[in-house]
Amino acid sequence: MNYKLKLFIVAIILIGAVAIAHAQQGNHVWLDDLLVSNFSEGIPSVSAKTSAGSDSMKLQGVYFARGIGVQSLSVLSFYLDGKAKKFTAIVGADDKGNPITSSKFYVIGDRKILFGSKDMKPGDKPENVDVDLSGIKRLGLLVTIADSGAGRVYSDWANAKFEMLNNAMPEPMPNDDERYILTPHSSKIPRINSPLVFGATPGNPFLYTIAATGERPLHFSAINLPKGLFLNAKTGIITGKITRRGNYIITLKAGNKFGTATKRLVIKIGDTIVLTPPIGWNGWNSWAKSIDKEKVIASANAMVSSGLSNHGWTYINVDDAWQGQRGGKYNAIQPNEKFTGFKKMIDYIHSKGLKFGVYSTPWISSYAGYVGGSSNFKDGAYPDFIKNNKRAYRYIGKYRFEKNDALQMADWGVDYLKYDWHIELNSAERMSAALKNSGRDIFFSISNSAPFALAKDWERITNAWRTGPDIRDSWLSLYVSAFSIDKWAPYGGPGHWNDPDMLIVGNVTTGSSLHPTRLTPDEQYSHVSLFSLLSAPLNIGCPIEQLDPFTLNLLSNDEVLEIDQDPLGKSARLLADEDNVQIWVKPMQDGSYAVGLFNIDGFGKTPQSFFRWGDEKPRSFLFDFSKLNLPGKWQLRDVWRQKNLGVFNGSFTTSIHHHGVVLLRMFPVGISNKLSK
């Protein structure tokens, strides 16, 4: 080998060594340069380069231009796959946060606590974080607070950054668990799936659709249909009016070449509507402000073509962003330019046997910056200076238009109103009265975070109330929204329902652009199971036309939906929490019980429990009937698999996946059993 060639080879080796050394030094990735909403599992959104109060981050008098601000309990999850060197930050409770409660910060890698701060209040000295991430695959940044009910709890990860290897980037936590399907496909033989009871007001327009599965075409009929009602034998849609109060017992029939299904329906004409929880679709978590008429019509069409309407899914609800200026014969909110032909669109939806809902607020401006139900102008004007400064007008104006808007909704044929603001009693009462005097049955749902102290009032004047904040597609949010609302159970029932918010399955836009839900398949089974046990309104929050087979199957189990739609209307109660398994029990009208066994796996008890580490295992669990005052023999049925498990005397042993559920129906055998109250 000649001298020049040797020099060339040495040079190449040196250049490569320098490049490798440079790569191994890593590149800095600021936390606030990431789309942090993709990593956040908390309920309030995270704020880049500001505090959670949308102000400058300030720790013990020092301002910080880099970092993120979080509010209340905060969970941030990252997948590093061993490609990070370290994480650094300065952490503390923001000076402008709640001075009473305290925050505590954790950095957790692969189940090990790499950093834990002291309890920190605003004004306390911040702490420096400098942790080695060599080899770490999964990382969690956690902030816990001393009082989960406290407001304005602002905590800062100031100057937070990763040092990554080889130009790698932190990724959201993977969600690649098997999407296993449990529910068998519907039979070709007819089955009627619509509710057993239906309520309407005397003289108001009546719309009820016989929801039925089975090979098409089906032929529908009804025995003892009251005077004033008319049934379309091809579609199963019943319309008309009943003027006389009372209970009417009808026999519904659906038939095809494979057989005939019958079902007893009780129509109650009186003062109470929506005797079972409404189930349908809401556009916000699908499209947010980009909703338009075409997307709504596509959703209605998909509700029918997917077969969901055959399982009883009924409502097509438009959320915020449909509203234009006031006008028309009632000087009411009119649709904006995205919703031309509004009445024609609603008529089309009704022709499908579906119902239609809208959104409004008693404020001057809605959360998304659209016309609200009040104004500081007598004619209800909404000029651009308000739209451009929407946050400043989230209050009730001098002039209110509840009656105007209710009459317009009834005239259009609206069936559902979501009323959204910082809930207070007076506004709710005014709109409740306006809707009841509109000449149409309009379901009245108030949102969000209804004060629990006024639960009896919400029961009296509304049809549903949001029991908590907006839901996000994370286990933490689901846990707060559903697993923590047992106290509301006594107030829900026929005509007035506890509402834990929308279903977070399929593709959703909660906190970021449209993406597959971050709930694992097991968590999704738990989600739909618990909402059904709670007798909650079920609003699909994803684009229906984008449903994959797993999600469609998840929403098409008639025995699960039957639990939600049970005419008794009782909410399940949390009757036991043992061995990290919660047992929720719901009495059913036929004397059986619906039971959910949920593997919570100690969620919230340790810092590590807030995160998914990828190594979680199923849990074997002994369900002891006697502990719930359910002695004796019971016929058990696996509801998701629609399969009888046999007769069990005293107990039942099963395996439950991490954050998963075993959903059962328990039918008494031989003796009378009573559940303790």
XYZ file of C-alpha atoms in Angstrom:
677
model
C 0.000 0.000 0.000
C 1.535 3.347 -1.004
C 1.949 6.308 1.326
C -0.794 8.463 -0.243
C -3.360 5.666 -0.012
C -2.514 5.138 3.653
C -3.040 8.846 4.332
C -6.394 8.741 2.519
C -7.611 5.751 4.555
C -6.503 7.342 7.828
C -8.325 10.550 6.879
C -11.525 8.651 6.115
C -11.335 6.846 9.468
C -10.771 10.114 11.323
C -13.653 11.830 9.550
C -15.937 8.889 10.384
C -14.842 8.888 13.994
C -15.523 12.607 14.291
C -18.964 12.153 12.704
C -19.828 9.295 15.057
C -18.612 11.250 18.050
C -20.671 14.261 16.965
C -23.776 12.131 16.499
C -23.312 10.509 19.871
C -23.086 13.939 21.462
C -26.700 14.240 20.463
C -29.010 17.018 19.376
C -31.102 19.154 21.672
C -34.893 18.913 21.314
C -36.824 21.539 23.226
C -40.009 20.227 24.769
C -41.908 23.301 23.577
C -40.876 22.642 19.948
C -42.788 19.346 19.999
C -46.527 19.215 19.391
C -46.961 18.603 23.104
C -50.704 17.946 22.854
C -49.799 14.646 21.155
C -47.920 13.598 24.293
C -50.341 14.931 26.911
C -52.839 12.607 28.573
C -54.158 15.206 30.989
C -57.529 16.884 30.633
C -56.573 20.587 30.401
C -54.355 21.272 27.413
C -50.649 21.979 27.820
C -49.174 25.339 26.825
C -45.920 25.814 24.922
C -43.697 28.731 25.986
C -46.347 30.004 28.427
C -47.860 28.997 31.728
C -51.173 27.136 31.772
C -52.722 30.532 32.478
C -51.564 31.745 29.023
C -49.074 34.094 30.657
C -45.279 34.127 30.886
C -43.790 31.308 32.939
C -42.496 32.722 36.203
C -40.742 30.784 38.970
C -39.736 32.601 42.157
C -39.677 35.913 40.305
C -37.676 34.665 37.302
C -39.275 34.631 33.840
C -38.669 31.791 31.380
C -39.176 31.996 27.622
C -38.778 28.244 26.963
C -40.683 25.294 28.379
C -44.293 24.225 28.828
C -46.974 25.058 31.362
C -49.407 22.443 32.624
C -52.532 22.646 34.717
C -53.734 20.388 37.507
C -52.736 16.730 37.258
C -50.538 16.367 34.178
C -49.315 13.221 32.410
C -46.890 13.442 29.468
C -45.783 10.171 27.810
C -42.845 9.738 25.424
C -41.435 6.819 23.468
C -37.641 7.189 23.301
C -36.645 3.633 22.313
C -33.193 4.015 23.872
C -32.342 6.962 21.593
C -32.023 9.669 24.252
C -29.067 10.748 26.395
C -30.659 12.970 29.021
C -33.487 15.277 30.010
C -33.012 18.636 31.720
C -35.465 21.215 33.041
C -36.203 23.682 35.821
C -39.457 22.821 37.558
C -41.761 24.553 39.980
C -45.220 25.886 40.730
C -45.822 29.014 38.658
C -45.851 32.234 40.686
C -49.337 33.081 39.378
C -50.839 29.742 40.319
C -53.068 28.827 43.242
C -51.118 29.768 46.412
C -52.891 27.189 48.575
C -52.205 23.885 46.850
C -48.864 22.340 45.883
C -47.362 20.490 42.907
C -44.921 17.612 42.761
C -42.843 16.692 39.699
C -41.629 13.259 38.574
C -39.481 11.970 35.732
C -40.047 8.216 35.290
C -38.209 5.959 32.859
C -39.126 2.318 32.267
C -40.959 2.205 35.631
C -38.022 3.727 37.597
C -38.378 7.140 39.248
C -35.416 9.087 37.878
C -36.385 12.359 39.551
C -38.882 13.379 42.209
C -39.298 16.894 43.540
C -40.507 18.109 46.881
C -44.022 19.535 47.217
C -43.835 22.998 45.672
C -46.112 26.017 46.047
C -45.978 29.285 44.077
C -42.985 31.283 45.232
C -40.983 28.248 46.347
C -37.487 27.794 44.980
C -37.587 25.802 41.730
C -35.596 22.587 41.338
C -33.162 21.557 38.622
C -33.766 18.331 36.694
C -30.835 16.569 35.022
C -31.455 12.860 34.425
C -29.568 10.262 32.403
C -31.841 8.593 29.834
C -29.336 6.106 28.445
C -31.196 2.982 27.331
C -34.626 4.304 28.414
C -37.436 3.215 26.092
C -40.508 4.804 27.715
C -40.510 8.071 29.647
C -43.169 9.761 31.735
C -43.279 13.356 32.960
C -45.797 13.609 35.778
C -47.127 16.469 37.874
C -49.384 15.605 40.786
C -51.196 18.146 42.915
C -52.300 18.123 46.519
C -55.957 18.982 45.817
C -57.526 17.551 42.650
C -60.475 19.920 42.966
C -58.413 23.093 43.190
C -58.473 25.569 40.333
C -55.687 27.606 38.752
C -52.973 25.072 39.595
C -50.178 26.093 37.210
C -46.936 24.107 37.063
C -43.970 24.734 34.749
C -41.402 22.527 33.046
C -39.157 25.519 32.263
C -36.184 25.239 29.879
C -37.172 21.585 29.363
C -35.278 19.738 26.656
C -34.116 16.299 25.574
C -30.679 15.403 24.339
C -31.278 12.805 21.633
C -28.906 10.513 19.730
C -28.412 10.413 15.966
C -31.025 13.068 15.220
C -33.759 10.900 16.776
C -36.950 12.530 18.045
C -39.243 11.663 20.969
C -42.369 9.924 19.704
C -45.852 9.523 21.209
C -46.347 6.309 23.138
C -47.136 3.439 20.721
C -50.643 2.026 20.712
C -50.192 -1.146 18.702
C -52.018 -3.705 20.858
C -54.137 -6.224 18.960
C -57.568 -4.868 18.060
C -59.342 -8.088 18.865
C -63.012 -8.399 17.984
C -65.299 -10.087 20.514
C -68.840 -9.556 19.241
C -70.293 -12.004 16.689
C -71.773 -10.575 13.498
C -75.515 -9.960 13.494
C -77.713 -12.807 12.358
C -79.739 -12.778 9.148
C -82.763 -13.457 11.369
C -84.518 -10.198 12.385
C -83.849 -8.685 15.817
C -85.484 -5.450 17.035
C -82.990 -3.262 18.900
C -84.838 -0.006 19.545
C -85.751 0.933 23.150
C -88.627 -0.741 24.996
C -90.051 2.591 26.107
C -90.462 5.973 24.437
C -91.690 9.286 25.823
C -93.272 12.229 24.017
C -95.277 15.356 24.842
C -98.987 15.534 23.869
C -99.477 17.249 20.513
C -95.780 17.575 19.644
C -94.274 15.941 16.518
C -93.465 12.268 17.083
C -90.498 10.444 15.532
C -89.528 6.880 16.446
C -87.627 4.441 14.271
C -87.837 0.686 14.700
C -84.155 -0.224 14.714
C -83.662 -3.807 13.585
C -80.894 -6.046 12.327
C -81.408 -8.905 9.904
C -81.017 -9.393 6.198
C -82.708 -6.696 4.132
C -85.334 -6.105 2.983
C -87.293 -6.082 6.226
C -91.013 -5.465 6.512
C -92.226 -3.553 9.581
C -95.626 -3.521 11.269
C -97.149 -2.521 14.600
C -100.169 -3.821 16.516
C -102.274 -1.303 18.504
C -100.534 1.748 17.039
C -102.289 4.774 18.606
C -104.491 7.111 16.602
C -102.405 9.905 15.100
C -99.308 7.786 14.424
C -98.301 6.332 11.058
C -95.767 3.586 10.297
C -93.759 3.292 7.089
C -93.691 -0.462 6.534
C -90.483 -0.306 4.478
C -88.367 1.939 6.750
C -89.865 1.294 10.201
C -90.201 5.044 10.788
C -93.184 6.051 12.946
C -94.341 9.686 12.708
C -97.355 11.800 13.609
C -98.781 13.190 16.863
C -100.608 11.825 19.896
C -102.779 14.376 21.654
C -104.068 12.324 24.603
C -101.907 11.620 27.644
C -101.403 8.056 28.746
C -99.414 4.874 28.243
C -99.866 2.994 24.978
C -98.662 -0.613 24.657
C -97.620 -1.519 21.123
C -96.274 -4.736 19.576
C -93.608 -4.037 16.981
C -92.769 -6.541 14.241
C -89.891 -6.860 11.799
C -89.840 -9.723 9.309
C -87.872 -11.125 6.403
C -87.556 -14.498 4.653
C -85.652 -15.891 7.652
C -88.291 -15.112 10.286
C -90.085 -12.451 12.320
C -89.031 -10.545 15.436
C -91.464 -8.951 17.858
C -90.951 -6.474 20.662
C -93.193 -4.781 23.175
C -93.015 -0.986 23.141
C -94.561 1.284 25.753
C -95.239 4.808 24.481
C -95.663 7.254 27.361
C -97.345 10.509 26.424
C -96.839 13.039 29.181
C -94.315 15.542 30.503
C -91.158 13.399 30.335
C -89.223 12.794 27.136
C -86.109 10.725 26.385
C -86.910 7.838 28.742
C -83.697 6.075 27.700
C -80.352 7.784 27.130
C -79.910 9.293 23.649
C -77.360 7.542 21.451
C -75.897 9.052 18.306
C -73.029 11.167 16.978
C -71.503 14.555 17.808
C -69.290 16.427 15.344
C -66.839 18.214 17.642
C -64.303 15.452 18.304
C -64.576 14.525 14.621
C -64.159 17.873 12.883
C -64.060 20.666 15.509
C -64.466 24.061 13.753
C -64.072 22.576 10.270
C -67.569 21.037 10.445
C -69.854 21.824 7.494
C -73.082 20.645 5.896
C -71.350 18.092 3.679
C -69.666 16.443 6.667
C -72.970 16.307 8.560
C -74.793 14.710 5.640
C -71.921 12.249 5.188
C -72.264 11.315 8.860
C -76.000 10.739 8.524
C -75.501 8.616 5.432
C -72.752 6.625 7.137
C -74.924 6.086 10.217
C -77.329 4.221 7.950
C -74.935 2.566 5.479
C -72.657 1.262 8.271
C -75.659 -0.384 9.909
C -75.304 1.588 13.150
C -78.852 2.930 12.840
C -80.055 -0.689 12.835
C -78.608 -1.013 16.343
C -80.471 2.072 17.609
C -77.969 4.877 16.976
C -80.189 7.855 16.238
C -78.832 11.387 16.755
C -76.713 13.468 14.359
C -75.537 16.430 16.435
C -73.691 19.507 15.178
C -71.479 21.110 17.804
C -69.974 24.614 17.894
C -69.192 26.441 14.595
C -72.525 26.212 12.736
C -73.788 29.589 13.975
C -74.094 32.729 11.836
C -75.658 36.115 12.522
C -79.159 36.568 13.929
C -82.095 36.963 11.581
C -85.156 35.227 10.191
C -88.713 35.564 11.411
C -87.697 34.946 15.048
C -84.500 37.075 15.020
C -82.762 33.870 16.050
C -79.299 32.463 15.359
C -79.105 31.521 11.683
C -76.649 29.061 10.126
C -73.428 30.434 8.675
C -72.194 30.078 5.093
C -71.034 26.493 5.718
C -74.622 25.368 6.308
C -76.764 26.580 3.428
C -80.169 24.925 3.185
C -80.303 24.178 6.921
C -83.963 23.138 7.083
C -83.585 20.974 3.986
C -80.582 19.241 5.594
C -82.565 18.511 8.759
C -85.508 17.178 6.756
C -83.114 14.847 4.923
C -81.725 13.542 8.221
C -85.257 12.946 9.510
C -86.112 11.051 6.320
C -83.387 8.580 7.300
C -85.192 7.929 10.591
C -82.514 9.907 12.453
C -82.739 12.941 14.706
C -80.796 16.195 14.582
C -79.107 18.314 17.246
C -77.410 21.715 17.470
C -75.131 23.584 19.853
C -75.516 26.955 21.545
C -74.501 28.943 24.607
C -76.100 31.665 26.745
C -72.889 33.702 26.393
C -72.341 36.452 23.836
C -69.646 34.334 22.188
C -69.269 30.567 22.075
C -66.031 28.821 22.992
C -65.103 28.604 19.309
C -65.953 32.261 18.665
C -69.445 32.070 17.135
C -72.731 33.815 17.877
C -74.207 33.009 21.275
C -77.598 33.318 22.938
C -77.170 36.830 24.332
C -75.801 40.167 23.224
C -75.034 43.693 24.387
C -76.934 44.927 21.320
C -80.715 44.947 21.302
C -80.904 43.304 17.887
C -78.394 40.627 18.900
C -75.648 41.809 16.555
C -72.282 40.049 16.634
C -69.738 42.416 15.052
C -66.213 41.431 14.044
C -64.603 43.113 17.036
C -66.350 40.557 19.259
C -65.493 37.603 17.024
C -61.859 38.696 16.965
C -61.754 38.898 20.764
C -64.013 35.972 21.624
C -62.490 35.173 25.036
C -63.475 38.590 26.350
C -67.136 37.938 25.535
C -67.649 34.640 27.284
C -70.322 36.097 29.513
C -74.077 36.704 29.375
C -74.972 39.933 27.626
C -77.574 42.570 28.391
C -80.123 41.103 25.960
C -81.096 37.428 25.942
C -82.694 35.437 23.140
C -83.670 32.042 24.574
C -87.269 32.215 23.323
C -86.209 33.357 19.853
C -83.691 30.566 19.467
C -85.984 27.852 20.864
C -88.786 28.774 18.454
C -86.370 28.733 15.527
C -85.001 25.327 16.533
C -88.524 23.908 16.753
C -89.413 25.429 13.383
C -86.384 23.789 11.767
C -87.132 20.425 13.442
C -84.216 20.300 15.887
C -84.404 17.384 18.354
C -81.397 18.024 20.624
C -79.674 21.084 22.102
C -76.228 21.047 23.667
C -75.979 24.226 25.775
C -72.364 24.990 26.661
C -70.921 27.504 29.146
C -69.766 27.825 32.755
C -73.014 26.328 33.982
C -75.244 28.363 36.261
C -78.872 27.855 37.205
C -80.634 30.944 35.826
C -79.552 30.469 32.216
C -80.394 26.770 32.355
C -83.866 27.485 33.695
C -84.596 30.112 31.034
C -83.638 27.853 28.154
C -85.437 24.883 29.696
C -88.677 26.880 29.798
C -88.156 28.173 26.261
C -87.676 24.671 24.872
C -90.721 23.288 26.682
C -92.844 26.072 25.146
C -91.382 25.739 21.645
C -93.929 23.233 20.336
C -91.370 20.455 19.833
C -89.677 17.849 22.025
C -86.048 19.000 22.176
C -83.576 17.136 24.355
C -81.806 19.664 26.615
C -78.193 18.854 27.486
C -76.047 21.284 29.495
C -72.250 21.360 29.305
C -69.768 21.273 30.949
C -68.809 20.454 34.552
C -72.217 20.930 36.149
C -71.866 21.924 39.833
C -72.673 18.861 41.921
C -74.267 20.988 44.640
C -77.141 21.712 42.222
C -77.671 18.112 41.095
C -81.357 18.158 42.069
C -81.900 21.254 39.935
C -80.265 19.701 36.881
C -82.478 16.660 37.406
C -85.506 18.962 37.498
C -84.892 21.238 34.517
C -82.597 19.406 32.068
C -82.444 16.088 30.238
C -78.687 15.620 30.703
C -75.825 17.386 32.429
C -72.109 17.046 31.935
C -70.634 15.642 35.121
C -67.088 16.799 34.361
C -64.749 18.549 31.930
C -64.261 17.801 28.240
C -63.002 14.284 27.686
C -59.730 13.460 25.888
C -58.563 10.196 24.350
C -56.489 9.004 27.290
C -56.996 6.579 30.156
C -56.483 9.407 32.670
C -59.271 11.453 31.115
C -61.575 8.431 30.879
C -60.864 7.573 34.499
C -61.747 11.091 35.670
C -64.806 11.323 33.410
C -66.366 7.930 34.170
C -64.708 5.954 36.966
C -64.945 8.899 39.371
C -68.632 9.905 39.103
C -70.365 7.367 41.334
C -71.692 10.232 43.477
C -73.902 11.382 40.573
C -75.701 8.022 40.246
C -78.798 8.821 42.361
C -79.725 11.774 40.142
C -79.774 10.022 36.766
C -82.844 8.238 35.456
C -85.552 8.293 32.787
C -85.698 11.758 31.239
C -82.593 13.101 33.036
C -79.169 11.528 32.536
C -75.657 11.847 33.871
C -73.398 12.694 30.916
C -69.654 11.901 31.136
C -69.122 13.335 27.586
C -68.478 11.758 24.191
C -67.099 8.370 23.249
C -63.380 8.619 22.459
C -63.099 5.707 20.020
C -62.104 5.696 16.350
C -60.346 8.735 14.861
C -60.646 11.809 17.088
C -59.424 15.413 17.217
C -59.110 15.834 20.976
C -56.173 18.195 21.510
C -54.639 17.772 18.052
C -55.447 16.915 14.453
C -57.485 13.840 13.537
C -55.726 10.714 14.830
C -56.584 7.203 16.053
C -57.687 7.166 19.674
C -54.855 6.666 22.130
C -56.965 4.272 24.191
C -55.784 0.687 23.882
C -58.336 -1.857 22.630
C -58.813 -3.066 26.219
C -59.411 0.494 27.386
C -61.964 0.976 24.622
C -63.898 -2.090 25.753
C -63.831 -0.662 29.282
C -64.927 2.735 27.969
C -68.049 1.512 26.154
C -68.855 -0.946 28.957
C -68.776 1.624 31.747
C -70.693 4.283 29.816
C -73.403 1.681 29.161
C -73.456 0.605 32.795
C -73.809 4.260 33.816
C -76.879 4.708 31.582
C -74.988 7.542 29.913
C -75.829 9.276 26.649
C -73.624 7.692 23.984
C -72.321 10.159 21.427
C -69.829 8.769 18.932
C -67.000 11.305 18.649
C -65.324 10.115 15.440
C -66.176 10.434 11.739
C -68.613 7.589 11.158
C -67.579 7.181 7.534
C -64.033 6.378 8.750
C -64.988 3.549 11.093
C -62.646 0.571 10.969
C -64.004 -2.980 11.601
C -62.859 -2.997 15.249
C -64.585 0.277 16.153
C -67.733 -0.605 14.209
C -67.900 -3.926 16.052
C -67.343 -2.116 19.345
C -70.404 0.054 18.685
C -72.641 -2.694 17.298
C -73.105 -5.052 20.255
C -76.848 -5.011 20.886
C -76.537 -6.639 24.310
C -74.126 -3.917 25.480
C -76.417 -1.193 24.122
C -79.364 -2.940 25.795
C -77.662 -2.327 29.147
C -77.434 1.377 28.399
C -81.015 1.519 27.085
C -82.641 -0.477 29.883
C -86.044 1.123 30.708
C -85.373 1.021 34.465
C -82.779 3.709 33.858
C -80.666 2.912 36.909
C -77.016 3.837 36.887
C -74.485 1.238 37.942
C -72.860 1.775 41.316
C -69.288 1.118 42.362
C -69.887 -1.591 44.955
C -66.374 -2.935 45.453
C -62.775 -1.997 44.768
C -60.497 -4.866 45.721
C -57.269 -6.363 44.435
C -57.081 -3.423 41.973
C -60.393 -4.471 40.377
C -63.485 -2.256 40.482
C -66.912 -3.927 40.450
C -69.777 -1.844 39.031
C -73.299 -3.286 39.291
C -76.453 -2.096 37.511
C -79.942 -3.469 38.266
C -81.981 -4.221 35.147
C -85.731 -4.065 34.600
C -86.007 -7.844 34.080
C -84.517 -8.614 37.524
C -81.041 -9.405 36.239
C -77.893 -7.399 36.924
C -75.292 -6.040 34.568
C -71.844 -6.256 36.144
C -68.546 -4.787 35.012
C -65.277 -6.142 36.424
C -62.617 -3.537 35.582
C -58.892 -4.149 36.032
C -57.790 -0.673 37.159
C -54.358 -2.049 38.065
C -53.777 0.455 40.859
C -54.182 3.496 38.618
C -53.283 6.708 40.434
C -51.819 4.986 43.497
C -48.152 5.344 42.478
C -46.348 7.675 40.047
C -45.633 4.702 37.775
C -49.317 3.748 37.579
C -50.157 6.807 35.451
C -48.235 5.416 32.481
C -48.363 2.445 30.106
C -45.060 0.568 30.090
C -45.845 -2.149 27.561
C -45.255 -5.054 29.954
C -48.642 -5.146 31.693
C -50.199 -8.563 32.348
C -53.792 -9.820 32.758
C -55.047 -10.279 36.308
C -56.792 -13.376 37.652
C -59.782 -12.314 39.758
C -62.222 -14.155 42.026
C -65.647 -12.493 41.869
C -67.266 -13.399 45.198
C -71.034 -12.891 44.842
C -71.681 -12.879 48.585
C -69.584 -9.730 49.091
C -72.198 -7.860 47.052
C -75.113 -9.502 48.863
C -75.794 -11.707 45.837
C -75.741 -15.225 47.342
C -76.817 -18.343 45.538
C -76.743 -19.522 41.948
C -76.547 -17.251 38.928
C -76.592 -17.824 35.204
C -73.719 -15.720 33.828
C -73.499 -14.370 30.298
C -70.429 -12.785 28.710
C -72.028 -9.725 27.128
C -69.246 -8.781 24.708
C -68.987 -12.326 23.362
C -72.783 -12.817 23.619
C -72.097 -16.198 25.154
C -73.569 -18.033 28.138
C -70.863 -19.062 30.616
C -72.984 -21.398 32.733
C -74.465 -21.453 36.237
C -72.156 -20.405 39.077
C -72.781 -20.865 42.781
C -71.243 -18.205 45.014
C -68.314 -17.082 42.877
C -66.770 -16.789 39.438
C -63.076 -16.676 38.517
C -61.904 -14.878 35.408
C -58.903 -13.172 33.811
C -59.054 -9.422 33.111
C -56.655 -7.584 30.829
C -54.809 -4.466 32.018
C -57.339 -1.584 31.990
C -59.756 -4.092 30.504
C -63.169 -5.386 31.512
C -65.256 -8.521 31.855
C -68.873 -7.442 31.261
C -71.511 -9.853 32.586
C -75.265 -10.269 32.830
C -76.281 -12.159 35.975
C -79.650 -13.931 35.927
C -80.935 -15.444 39.206
C -81.402 -19.208 39.320
C -83.904 -20.815 41.656
C -84.092 -18.161 44.403
C -84.860 -14.492 44.696
C -81.771 -12.331 45.028
C -81.635 -8.750 46.154
C -78.839 -6.273 45.733
C -77.970 -4.178 48.773
C -78.882 -0.546 48.326
